[in-house]
Short mmCIF file of C-alpha atoms in Angstrom, two decimals:
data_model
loop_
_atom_site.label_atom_id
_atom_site.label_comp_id
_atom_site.label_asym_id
_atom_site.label_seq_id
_atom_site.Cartn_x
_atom_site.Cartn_y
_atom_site.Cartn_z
CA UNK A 1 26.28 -43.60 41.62
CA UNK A 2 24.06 -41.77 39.45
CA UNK A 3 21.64 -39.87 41.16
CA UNK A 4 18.04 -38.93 40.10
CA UNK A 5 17.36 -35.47 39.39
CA UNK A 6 14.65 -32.90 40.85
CA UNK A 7 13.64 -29.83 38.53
CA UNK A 8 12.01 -26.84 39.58
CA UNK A 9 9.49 -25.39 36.69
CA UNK A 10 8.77 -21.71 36.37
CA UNK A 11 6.40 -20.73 34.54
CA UNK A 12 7.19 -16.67 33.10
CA UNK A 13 5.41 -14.46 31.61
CA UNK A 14 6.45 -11.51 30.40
CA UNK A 15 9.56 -11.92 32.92
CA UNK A 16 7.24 -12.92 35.77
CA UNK A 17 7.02 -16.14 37.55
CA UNK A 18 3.03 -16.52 37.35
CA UNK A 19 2.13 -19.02 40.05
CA UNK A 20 2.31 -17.64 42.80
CA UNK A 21 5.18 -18.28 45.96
CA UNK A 22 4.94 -17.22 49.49
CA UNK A 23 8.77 -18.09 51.15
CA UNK A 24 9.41 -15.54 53.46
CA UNK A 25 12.77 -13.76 52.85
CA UNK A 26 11.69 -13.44 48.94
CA UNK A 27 12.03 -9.51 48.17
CA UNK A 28 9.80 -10.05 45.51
CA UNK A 29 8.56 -13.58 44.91
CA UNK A 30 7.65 -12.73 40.93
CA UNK A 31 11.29 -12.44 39.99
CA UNK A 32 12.70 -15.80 38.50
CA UNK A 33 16.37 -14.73 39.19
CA UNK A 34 15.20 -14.61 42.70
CA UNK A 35 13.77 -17.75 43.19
CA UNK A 36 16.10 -20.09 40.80
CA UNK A 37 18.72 -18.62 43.16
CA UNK A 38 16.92 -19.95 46.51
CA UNK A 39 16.29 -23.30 44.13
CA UNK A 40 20.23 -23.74 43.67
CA UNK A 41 21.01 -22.85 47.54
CA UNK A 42 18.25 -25.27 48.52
CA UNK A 43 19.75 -28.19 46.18
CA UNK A 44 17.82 -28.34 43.23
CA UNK A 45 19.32 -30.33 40.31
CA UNK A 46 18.26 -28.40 37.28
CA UNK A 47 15.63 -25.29 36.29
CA UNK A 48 13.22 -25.20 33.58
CA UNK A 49 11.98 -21.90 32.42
CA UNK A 50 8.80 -22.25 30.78
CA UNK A 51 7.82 -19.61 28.85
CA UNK A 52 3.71 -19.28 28.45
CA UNK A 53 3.69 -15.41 26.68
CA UNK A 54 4.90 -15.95 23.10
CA UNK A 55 4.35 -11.95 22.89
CA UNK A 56 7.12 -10.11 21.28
CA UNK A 57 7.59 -8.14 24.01
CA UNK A 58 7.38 -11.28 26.62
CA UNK A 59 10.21 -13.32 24.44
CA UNK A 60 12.52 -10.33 25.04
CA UNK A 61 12.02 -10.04 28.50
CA UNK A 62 12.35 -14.03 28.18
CA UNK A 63 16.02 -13.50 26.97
CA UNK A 64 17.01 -10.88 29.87
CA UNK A 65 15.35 -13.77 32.64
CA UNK A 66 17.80 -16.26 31.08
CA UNK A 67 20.63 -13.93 30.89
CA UNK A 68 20.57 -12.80 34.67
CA UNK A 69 19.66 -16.48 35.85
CA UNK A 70 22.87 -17.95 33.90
CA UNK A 71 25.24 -15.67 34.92
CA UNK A 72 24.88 -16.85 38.53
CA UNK A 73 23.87 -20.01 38.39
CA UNK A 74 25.95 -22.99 37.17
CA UNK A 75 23.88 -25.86 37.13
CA UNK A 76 21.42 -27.22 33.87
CA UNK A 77 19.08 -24.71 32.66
CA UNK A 78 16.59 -25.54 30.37
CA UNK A 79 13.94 -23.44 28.42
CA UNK A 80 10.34 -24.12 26.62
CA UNK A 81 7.69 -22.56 25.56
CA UNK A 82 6.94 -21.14 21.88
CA UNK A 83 9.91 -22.24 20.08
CA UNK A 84 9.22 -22.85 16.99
CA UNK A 85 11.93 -22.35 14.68
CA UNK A 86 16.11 -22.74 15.06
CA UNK A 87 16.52 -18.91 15.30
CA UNK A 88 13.78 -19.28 18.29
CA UNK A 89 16.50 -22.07 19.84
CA UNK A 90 19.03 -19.73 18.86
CA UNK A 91 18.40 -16.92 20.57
CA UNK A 92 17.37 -18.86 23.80
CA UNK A 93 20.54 -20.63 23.54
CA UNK A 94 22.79 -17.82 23.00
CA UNK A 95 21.13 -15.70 26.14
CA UNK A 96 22.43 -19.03 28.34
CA UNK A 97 20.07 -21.74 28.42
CA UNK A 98 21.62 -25.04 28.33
CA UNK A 99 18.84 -27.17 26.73
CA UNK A 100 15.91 -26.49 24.86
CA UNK A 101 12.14 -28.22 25.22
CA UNK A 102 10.14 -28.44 21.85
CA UNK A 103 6.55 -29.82 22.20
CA UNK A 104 4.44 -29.02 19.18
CA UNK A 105 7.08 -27.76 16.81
CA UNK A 106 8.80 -30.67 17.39
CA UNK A 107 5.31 -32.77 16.67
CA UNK A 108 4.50 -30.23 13.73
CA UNK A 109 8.49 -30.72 12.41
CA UNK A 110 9.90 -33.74 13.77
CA UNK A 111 13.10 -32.45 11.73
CA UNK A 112 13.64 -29.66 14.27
CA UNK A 113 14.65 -32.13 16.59
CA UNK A 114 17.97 -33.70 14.24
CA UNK A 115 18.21 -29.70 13.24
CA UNK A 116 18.76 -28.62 16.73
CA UNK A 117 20.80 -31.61 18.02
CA UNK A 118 23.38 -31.72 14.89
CA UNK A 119 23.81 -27.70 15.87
CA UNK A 120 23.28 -28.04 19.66
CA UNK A 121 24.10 -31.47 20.63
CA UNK A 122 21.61 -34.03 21.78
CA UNK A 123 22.30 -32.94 25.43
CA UNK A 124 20.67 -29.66 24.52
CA UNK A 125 16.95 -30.82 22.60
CA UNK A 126 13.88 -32.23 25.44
CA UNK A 127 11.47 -33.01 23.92
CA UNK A 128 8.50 -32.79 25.54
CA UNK A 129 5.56 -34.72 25.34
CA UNK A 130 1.59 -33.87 26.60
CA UNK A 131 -0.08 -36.93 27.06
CA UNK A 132 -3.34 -38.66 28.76
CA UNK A 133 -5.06 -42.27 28.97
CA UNK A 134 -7.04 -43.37 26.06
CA UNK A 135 -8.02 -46.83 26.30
CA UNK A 136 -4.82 -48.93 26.29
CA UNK A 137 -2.21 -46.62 24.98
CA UNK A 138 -1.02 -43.16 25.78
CA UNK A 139 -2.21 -40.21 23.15
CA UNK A 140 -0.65 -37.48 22.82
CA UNK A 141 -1.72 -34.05 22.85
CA UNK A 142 -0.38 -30.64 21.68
CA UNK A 143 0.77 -27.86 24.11
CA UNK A 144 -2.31 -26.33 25.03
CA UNK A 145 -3.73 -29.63 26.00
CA UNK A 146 -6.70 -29.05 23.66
CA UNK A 147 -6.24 -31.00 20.60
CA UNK A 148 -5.19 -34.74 19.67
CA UNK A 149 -1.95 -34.85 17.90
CA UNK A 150 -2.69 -38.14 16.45
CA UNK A 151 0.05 -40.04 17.97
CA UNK A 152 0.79 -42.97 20.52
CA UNK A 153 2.90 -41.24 23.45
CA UNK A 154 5.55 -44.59 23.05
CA UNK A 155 6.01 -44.61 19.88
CA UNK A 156 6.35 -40.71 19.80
CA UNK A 157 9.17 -40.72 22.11
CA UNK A 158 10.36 -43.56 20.03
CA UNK A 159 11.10 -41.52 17.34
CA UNK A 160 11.96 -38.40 18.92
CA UNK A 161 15.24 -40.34 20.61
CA UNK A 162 15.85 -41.60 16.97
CA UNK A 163 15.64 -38.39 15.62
CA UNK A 164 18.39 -37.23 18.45
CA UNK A 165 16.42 -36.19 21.31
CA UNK A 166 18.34 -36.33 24.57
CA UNK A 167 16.09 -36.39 26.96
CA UNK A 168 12.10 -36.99 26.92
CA UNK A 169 9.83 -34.35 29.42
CA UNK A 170 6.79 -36.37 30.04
CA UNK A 171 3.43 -34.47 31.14
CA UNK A 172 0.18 -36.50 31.94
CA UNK A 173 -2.57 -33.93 31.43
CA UNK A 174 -4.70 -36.09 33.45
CA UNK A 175 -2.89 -35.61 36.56
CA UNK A 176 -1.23 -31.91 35.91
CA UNK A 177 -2.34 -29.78 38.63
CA UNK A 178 -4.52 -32.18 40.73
CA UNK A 179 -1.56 -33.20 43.06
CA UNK A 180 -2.98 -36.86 42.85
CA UNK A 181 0.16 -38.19 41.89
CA UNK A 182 2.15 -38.81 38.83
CA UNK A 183 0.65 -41.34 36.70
CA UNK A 184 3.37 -44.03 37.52
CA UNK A 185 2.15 -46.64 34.71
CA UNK A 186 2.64 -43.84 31.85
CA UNK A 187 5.95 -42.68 33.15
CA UNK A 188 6.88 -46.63 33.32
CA UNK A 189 6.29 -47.10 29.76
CA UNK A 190 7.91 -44.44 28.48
CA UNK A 191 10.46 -45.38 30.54
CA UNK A 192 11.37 -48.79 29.56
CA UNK A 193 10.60 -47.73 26.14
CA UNK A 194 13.87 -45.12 25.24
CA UNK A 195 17.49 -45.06 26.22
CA UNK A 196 17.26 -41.80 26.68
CA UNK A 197 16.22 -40.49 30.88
CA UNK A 198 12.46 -39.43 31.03
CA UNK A 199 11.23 -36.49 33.23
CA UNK A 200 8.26 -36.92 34.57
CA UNK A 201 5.80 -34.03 34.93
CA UNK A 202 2.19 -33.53 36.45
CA UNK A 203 0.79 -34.63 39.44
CA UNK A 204 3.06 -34.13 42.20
CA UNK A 205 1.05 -33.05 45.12
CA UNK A 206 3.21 -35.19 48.60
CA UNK A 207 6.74 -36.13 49.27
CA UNK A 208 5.72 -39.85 48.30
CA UNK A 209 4.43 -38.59 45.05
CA UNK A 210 8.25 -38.69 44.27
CA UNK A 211 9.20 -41.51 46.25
CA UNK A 212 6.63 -43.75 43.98
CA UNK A 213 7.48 -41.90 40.33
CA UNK A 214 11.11 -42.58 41.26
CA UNK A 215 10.25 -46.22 42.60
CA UNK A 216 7.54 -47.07 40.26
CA UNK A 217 8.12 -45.06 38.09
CA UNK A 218 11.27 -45.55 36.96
CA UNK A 219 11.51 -42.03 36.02
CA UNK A 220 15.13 -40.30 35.58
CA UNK A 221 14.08 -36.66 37.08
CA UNK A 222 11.03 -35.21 38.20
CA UNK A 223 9.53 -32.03 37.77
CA UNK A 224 6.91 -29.63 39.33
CA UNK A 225 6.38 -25.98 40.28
CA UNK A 226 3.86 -25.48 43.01
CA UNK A 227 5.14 -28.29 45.23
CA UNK A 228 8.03 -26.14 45.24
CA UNK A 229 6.95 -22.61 45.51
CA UNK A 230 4.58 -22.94 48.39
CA UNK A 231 6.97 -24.27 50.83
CA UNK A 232 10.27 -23.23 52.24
CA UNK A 233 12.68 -25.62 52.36
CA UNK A 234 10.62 -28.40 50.51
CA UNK A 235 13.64 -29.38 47.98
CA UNK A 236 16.04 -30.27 50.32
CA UNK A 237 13.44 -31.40 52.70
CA UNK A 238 12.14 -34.16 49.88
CA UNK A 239 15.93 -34.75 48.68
CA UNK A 240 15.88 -35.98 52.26
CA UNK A 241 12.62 -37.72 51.76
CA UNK A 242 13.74 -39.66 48.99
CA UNK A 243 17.21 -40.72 50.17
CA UNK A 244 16.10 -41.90 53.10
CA UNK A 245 13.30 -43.70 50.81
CA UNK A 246 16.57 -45.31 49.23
CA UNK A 247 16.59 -43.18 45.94
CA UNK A 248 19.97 -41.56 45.00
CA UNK A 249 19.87 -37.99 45.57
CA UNK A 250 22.84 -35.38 45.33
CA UNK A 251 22.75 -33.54 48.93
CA UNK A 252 25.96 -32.66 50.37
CA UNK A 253 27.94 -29.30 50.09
CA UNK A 254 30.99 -30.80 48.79
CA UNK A 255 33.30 -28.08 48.41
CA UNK A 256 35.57 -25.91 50.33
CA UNK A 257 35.28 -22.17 49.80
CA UNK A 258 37.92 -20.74 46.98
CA UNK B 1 44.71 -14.95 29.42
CA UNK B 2 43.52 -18.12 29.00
CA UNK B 3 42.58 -19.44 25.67
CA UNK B 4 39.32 -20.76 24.92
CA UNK B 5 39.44 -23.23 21.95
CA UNK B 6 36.21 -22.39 19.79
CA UNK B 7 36.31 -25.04 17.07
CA UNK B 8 32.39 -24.83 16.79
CA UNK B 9 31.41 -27.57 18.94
CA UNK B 10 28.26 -26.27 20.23
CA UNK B 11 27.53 -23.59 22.59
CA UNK B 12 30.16 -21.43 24.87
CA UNK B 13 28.18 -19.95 26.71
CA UNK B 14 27.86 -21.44 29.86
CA UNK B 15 32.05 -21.72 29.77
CA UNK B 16 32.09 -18.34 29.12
CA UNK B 17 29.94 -17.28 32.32
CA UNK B 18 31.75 -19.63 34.52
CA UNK B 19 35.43 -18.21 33.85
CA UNK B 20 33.50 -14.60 34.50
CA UNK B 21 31.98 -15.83 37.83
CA UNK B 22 35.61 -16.86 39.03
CA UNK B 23 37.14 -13.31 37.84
CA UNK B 24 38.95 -15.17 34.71
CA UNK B 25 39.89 -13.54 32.19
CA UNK B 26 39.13 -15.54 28.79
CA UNK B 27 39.90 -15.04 25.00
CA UNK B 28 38.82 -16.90 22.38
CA UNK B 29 41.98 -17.17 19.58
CA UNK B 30 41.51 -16.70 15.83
CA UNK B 31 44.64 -18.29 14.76
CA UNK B 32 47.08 -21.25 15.90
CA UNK B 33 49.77 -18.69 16.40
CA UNK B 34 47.59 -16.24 19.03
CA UNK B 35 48.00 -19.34 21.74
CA UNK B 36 52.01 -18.68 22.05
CA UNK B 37 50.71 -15.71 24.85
CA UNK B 38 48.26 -17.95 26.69
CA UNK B 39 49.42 -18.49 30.38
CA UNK B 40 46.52 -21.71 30.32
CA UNK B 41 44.28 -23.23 26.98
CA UNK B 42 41.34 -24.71 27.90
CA UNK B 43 39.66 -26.68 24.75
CA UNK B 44 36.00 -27.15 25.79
CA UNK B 45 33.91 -29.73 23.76
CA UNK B 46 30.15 -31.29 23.44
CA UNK B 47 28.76 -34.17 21.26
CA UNK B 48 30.42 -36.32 18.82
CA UNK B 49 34.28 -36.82 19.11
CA UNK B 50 34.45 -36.47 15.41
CA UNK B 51 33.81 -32.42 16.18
CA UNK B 52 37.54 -32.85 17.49
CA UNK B 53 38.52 -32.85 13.57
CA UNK B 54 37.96 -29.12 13.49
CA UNK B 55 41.60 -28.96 15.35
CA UNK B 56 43.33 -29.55 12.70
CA UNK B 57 46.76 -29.68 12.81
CA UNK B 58 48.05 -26.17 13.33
CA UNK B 59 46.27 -26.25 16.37
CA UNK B 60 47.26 -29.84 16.92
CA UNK B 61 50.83 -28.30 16.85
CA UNK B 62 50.47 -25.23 18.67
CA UNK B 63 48.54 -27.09 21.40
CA UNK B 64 51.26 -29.57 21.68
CA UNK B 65 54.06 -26.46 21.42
CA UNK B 66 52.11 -25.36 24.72
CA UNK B 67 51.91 -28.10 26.47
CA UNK B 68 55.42 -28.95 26.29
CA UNK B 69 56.34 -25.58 27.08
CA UNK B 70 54.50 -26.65 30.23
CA UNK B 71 51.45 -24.13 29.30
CA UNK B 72 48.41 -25.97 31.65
CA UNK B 73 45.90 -27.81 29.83
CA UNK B 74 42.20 -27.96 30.70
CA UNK B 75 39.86 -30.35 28.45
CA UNK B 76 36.40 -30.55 29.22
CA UNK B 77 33.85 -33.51 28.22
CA UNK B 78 34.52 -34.29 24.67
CA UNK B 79 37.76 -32.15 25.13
CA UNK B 80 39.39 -34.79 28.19
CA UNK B 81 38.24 -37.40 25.41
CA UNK B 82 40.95 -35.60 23.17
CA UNK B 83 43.22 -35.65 25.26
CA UNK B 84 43.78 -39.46 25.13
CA UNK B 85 44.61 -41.62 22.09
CA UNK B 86 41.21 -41.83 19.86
CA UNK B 87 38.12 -42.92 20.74
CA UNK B 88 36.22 -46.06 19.13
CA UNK B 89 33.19 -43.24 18.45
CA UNK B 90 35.39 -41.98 15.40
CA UNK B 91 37.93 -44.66 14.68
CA UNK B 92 41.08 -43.36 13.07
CA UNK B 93 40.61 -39.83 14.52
CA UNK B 94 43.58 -39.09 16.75
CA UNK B 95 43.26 -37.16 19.97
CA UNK B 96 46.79 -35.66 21.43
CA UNK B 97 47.54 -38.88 22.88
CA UNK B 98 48.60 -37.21 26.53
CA UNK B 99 46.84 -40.04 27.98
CA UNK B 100 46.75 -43.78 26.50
CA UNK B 101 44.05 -45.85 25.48
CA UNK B 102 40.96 -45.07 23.65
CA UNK B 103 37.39 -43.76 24.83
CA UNK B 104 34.76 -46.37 24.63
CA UNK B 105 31.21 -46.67 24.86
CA UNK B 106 29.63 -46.58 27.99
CA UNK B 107 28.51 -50.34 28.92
CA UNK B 108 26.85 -52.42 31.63
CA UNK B 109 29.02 -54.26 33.88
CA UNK B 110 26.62 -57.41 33.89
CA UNK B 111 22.95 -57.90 32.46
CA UNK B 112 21.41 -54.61 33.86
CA UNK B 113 19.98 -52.18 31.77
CA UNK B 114 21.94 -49.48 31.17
CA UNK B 115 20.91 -45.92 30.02
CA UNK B 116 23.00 -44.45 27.63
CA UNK B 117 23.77 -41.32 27.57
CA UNK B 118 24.49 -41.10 31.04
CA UNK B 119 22.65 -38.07 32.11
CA UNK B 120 22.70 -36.58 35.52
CA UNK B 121 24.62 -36.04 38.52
CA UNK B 122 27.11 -38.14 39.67
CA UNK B 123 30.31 -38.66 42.37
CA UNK B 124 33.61 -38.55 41.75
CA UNK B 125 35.83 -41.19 43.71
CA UNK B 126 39.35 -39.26 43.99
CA UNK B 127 42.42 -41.62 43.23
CA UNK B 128 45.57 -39.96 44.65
CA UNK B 129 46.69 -36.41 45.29
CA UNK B 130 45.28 -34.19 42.89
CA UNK B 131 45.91 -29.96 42.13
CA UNK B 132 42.78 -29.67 39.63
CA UNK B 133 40.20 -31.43 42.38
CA UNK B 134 42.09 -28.98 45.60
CA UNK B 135 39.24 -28.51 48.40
CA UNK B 136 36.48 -31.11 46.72
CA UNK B 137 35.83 -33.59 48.86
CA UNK B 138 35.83 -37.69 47.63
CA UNK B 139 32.56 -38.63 46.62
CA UNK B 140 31.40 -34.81 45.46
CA UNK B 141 28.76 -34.27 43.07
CA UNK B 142 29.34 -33.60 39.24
CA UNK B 143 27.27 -32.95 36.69
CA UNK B 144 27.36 -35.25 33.58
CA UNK B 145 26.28 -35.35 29.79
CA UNK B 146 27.89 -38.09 27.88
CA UNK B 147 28.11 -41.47 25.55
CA UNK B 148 31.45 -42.27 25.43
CA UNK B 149 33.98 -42.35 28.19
CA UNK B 150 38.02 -42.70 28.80
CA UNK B 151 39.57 -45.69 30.68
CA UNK B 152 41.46 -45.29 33.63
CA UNK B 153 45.02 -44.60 33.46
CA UNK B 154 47.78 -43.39 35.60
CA UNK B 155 46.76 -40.21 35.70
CA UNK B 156 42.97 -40.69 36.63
CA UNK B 157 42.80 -38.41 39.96
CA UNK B 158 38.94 -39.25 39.62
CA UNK B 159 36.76 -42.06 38.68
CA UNK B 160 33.07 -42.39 38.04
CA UNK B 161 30.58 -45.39 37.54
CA UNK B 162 28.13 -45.54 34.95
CA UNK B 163 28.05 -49.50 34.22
CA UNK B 164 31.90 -49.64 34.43
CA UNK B 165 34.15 -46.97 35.65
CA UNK B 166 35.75 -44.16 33.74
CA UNK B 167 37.95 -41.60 34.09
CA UNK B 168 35.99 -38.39 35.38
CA UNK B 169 39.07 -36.43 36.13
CA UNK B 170 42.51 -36.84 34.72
CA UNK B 171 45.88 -35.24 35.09
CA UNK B 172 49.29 -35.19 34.84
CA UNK B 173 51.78 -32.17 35.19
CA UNK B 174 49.83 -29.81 34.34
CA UNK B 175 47.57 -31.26 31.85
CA UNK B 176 43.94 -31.08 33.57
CA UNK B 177 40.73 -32.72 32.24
CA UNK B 178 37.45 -33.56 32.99
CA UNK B 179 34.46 -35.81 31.73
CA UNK B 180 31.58 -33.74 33.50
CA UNK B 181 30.93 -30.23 32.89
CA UNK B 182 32.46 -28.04 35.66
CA UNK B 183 30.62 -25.04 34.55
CA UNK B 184 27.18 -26.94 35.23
CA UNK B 185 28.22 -28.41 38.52
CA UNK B 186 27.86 -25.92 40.92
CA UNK B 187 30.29 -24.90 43.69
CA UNK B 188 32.20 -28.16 42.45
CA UNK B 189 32.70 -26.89 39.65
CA UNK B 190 33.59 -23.49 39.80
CA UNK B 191 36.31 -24.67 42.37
CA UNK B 192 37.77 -27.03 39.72
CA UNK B 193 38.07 -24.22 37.71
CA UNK B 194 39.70 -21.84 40.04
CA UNK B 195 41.91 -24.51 41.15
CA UNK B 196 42.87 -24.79 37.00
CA UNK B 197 43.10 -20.68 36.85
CA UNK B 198 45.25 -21.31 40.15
CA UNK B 199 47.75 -23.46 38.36
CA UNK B 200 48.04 -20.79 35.41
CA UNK B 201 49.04 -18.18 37.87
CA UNK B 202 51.76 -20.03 38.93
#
């Protein structure tokens, strides 16, 4: 049975995780390599690196993160932040990410999305989506949050599976770092809205946070960061959570030593 | 060395790193004629099954050359596709035809919604003895990305359900293949591909 998916953010800059962790047993709790590698032992299903320098200097020591996190880690990788051209993808993707997030490229050049996916595959373009209430639709908003993008969140991700999206990263901005919740009717209607899985983002703050965007929800996957980083154990702690919930969850160790 | 089949269907990469992690030693051939030292040929693959055009038939030939010389075989995603007769994604495309039957389109078993692609991690049901799935327990986690999917044949050592089931893992002598991606799957699938490096050390 297909399970759903749990995805650890990290937000780097300039090679740094920036929100702070406190797991004891980290050497050094800033390193990314570090703490995707205690991700992957504790279960998680996939990592997104999201990248918030978009210095020169920050995007190389972007490539090196991805570089020693791929080498020793073999499950989905993903990576956002700044891209805005195919030589931007490029380079991401040929340092060993698996899939690349677009957000306002993608709104500012919707044809970056077919670009990427006829070169990439579809499996490889998220596209990511900002959004928050207004009224009786969904608006969405570009990366920093700060301006209207003039478009209705559904339709939006409507056209970004058309245009060969694979998957759909959803962020409410009303709910990103309150830990209120994810906002379960926005994740719905994207939901039933594309073919394609929907992440949801923004919100999580308890275990039954997930249970409910999962539930509720209907989400594919759901992300966070802090939820995370400030506890030890907490991925295969909720994985536990939610199965026992009744949500599909990969958690055994299925595999014999070579 | 193993041969890595580049016919430009999207990124390497992660294949690349995987063989590494496992101490395999990979080469990606220029020509048809550089597979005739391979001791295993894996042909990787991502996407549309028309990318599987791009072997044209040189390599068609010298794959086939190999695999009757008893050379393993590894295909992965789009490449266990090729591995059976066509697919109904790019009618009147052959694939080697080691397997019969055509790949189809993921559907719903009844009147539930079905997402297509099917995206995600998923278990693999083991059907018979198997060499490629050695020390992975029945029901293990995989990691998927894919439309279209192979029926099950004789050789299915594996099956997976997304609406109906499919193939996940096929082989037969020592042609190897695999729907998900083993070099996304964790432990499971770094073991699949020792087991595979196993078999060309044989």
């Amino acid at each position: 049975m297909l399970t759903r998916r749990l995805i650890a953010c990290l937000d780097v800059r300039d090679g740094r995780v920036v929100k702070g962790v406190n797991f004891e047993g980290l050497r050094d709790a800033g390193d990314p390599a570090e703490l995707a590698r205690r991700y992957n032992v504790e279960g998680i299903d996939e990592l997104v690196i999201l990248d918030v320098t978009a210095t020169l200097e920050g995007r190389r020591a972007l490539a090196q993160t991805i570089r020693t996190v791929a080498r020793e880690l073999f499950i989905p990788l993903c990576v956002g932040g700044g891209i805005r051209t195919g030589a931007d993808a490029d380079l991401i993707v040929e340092a060993g990410a698996d899939k690349v997030s677009l957000n306002s490229a993608a709104l500012q050049t919707p044809a970056l999305i077919t670009e990427l996916a006829g070169r990439y595959g579809s499996q490889a373009v998220i596209v990511a989506i900002d959004a928050k209430r207004a009224g009786d639709h969904y608006a969405v908003f570009t990366r920093s949050a700060t301006s209207a993008a003039g478009r209705d969140a559904v339709e939006w991700a409507r056209e970004a599976e058309a245009r060969g999206a694979g998957e759909i990263l959803l962020t409410s901005i009303d709910r990103d770092g309150t830990r209120s919740g994810f906002d379960l009717d926005m994740t719905a209607a994207l939901a039933d809205a594309v073919n394609i899985p929907v992440i949801a983002s923004g919100g999580a703050g308890t275990f039954d946070h997930f249970v409910d965007v999962f539930v509720d929800g209907r989400a594919d996957a759901a992300l966070a960061a802090s939820v995370f980083h400030f506890e030890e154990h907490a991925v295969l702690e909720l994985k536990r959570h939610l199965a026992r919930a009744g949500v599909p969850m990969r958690l055994d160790k299925d595999v014999d030593p070579c | 060395m193993l041969a890595l089949i580049d016919y430009r269907a999207g990124n390497l990469t992660s294949v690349r790193k995987a063989f590494a992690a496992i101490g395999a030693d990979i080469a990606t051939p220029a020509l048809p004629a550089d597979l005739a030292g391979a001791r295993g040929i894996i042909v990787p693959g991502v996407g549309h099954f028309n990318v599987t055009a791009s072997i044209d038939t040189p390599w068609r030939e010298a794959i086939r050359a190999a695999v009757g010389a008893g050379v393993p075989l590894l295909g992965i995603c789009v490449g266990l596709q090729f591995l059976f007769d066509g697919s109904e994604e790019a009618p009147g495309l052959p694939g080697l035809g080691v397997f019969g039957g055509a790949c189809r389109l993921l559907r719903p078993a009844g009147s539930e919604r079905l997402k297509v692609p099917h995206v995600g991690w998923n278990t693999l049901s083991r059907r018979g003895d198997s060499r490629i799935l050695d020390g992975i327990a029945d029901e293990a986690f995989a990691y998927f990305t894919h439309s279209y999917a192979a029926p099950i044949v004789d050789g299915t050592v594996a099956e997976t359900v997304h609406g109906t089931g499919f193939s996940s893992v096929v082989e037969r002598g020592n042609v190897f293949g695999a729907q998900f991606h083993p070099e996304k799957s964790g432990d499971v699938g770094l073991r699949l591909l020792a087991n595979f490096v196993r078999v060309t050390r044989c």
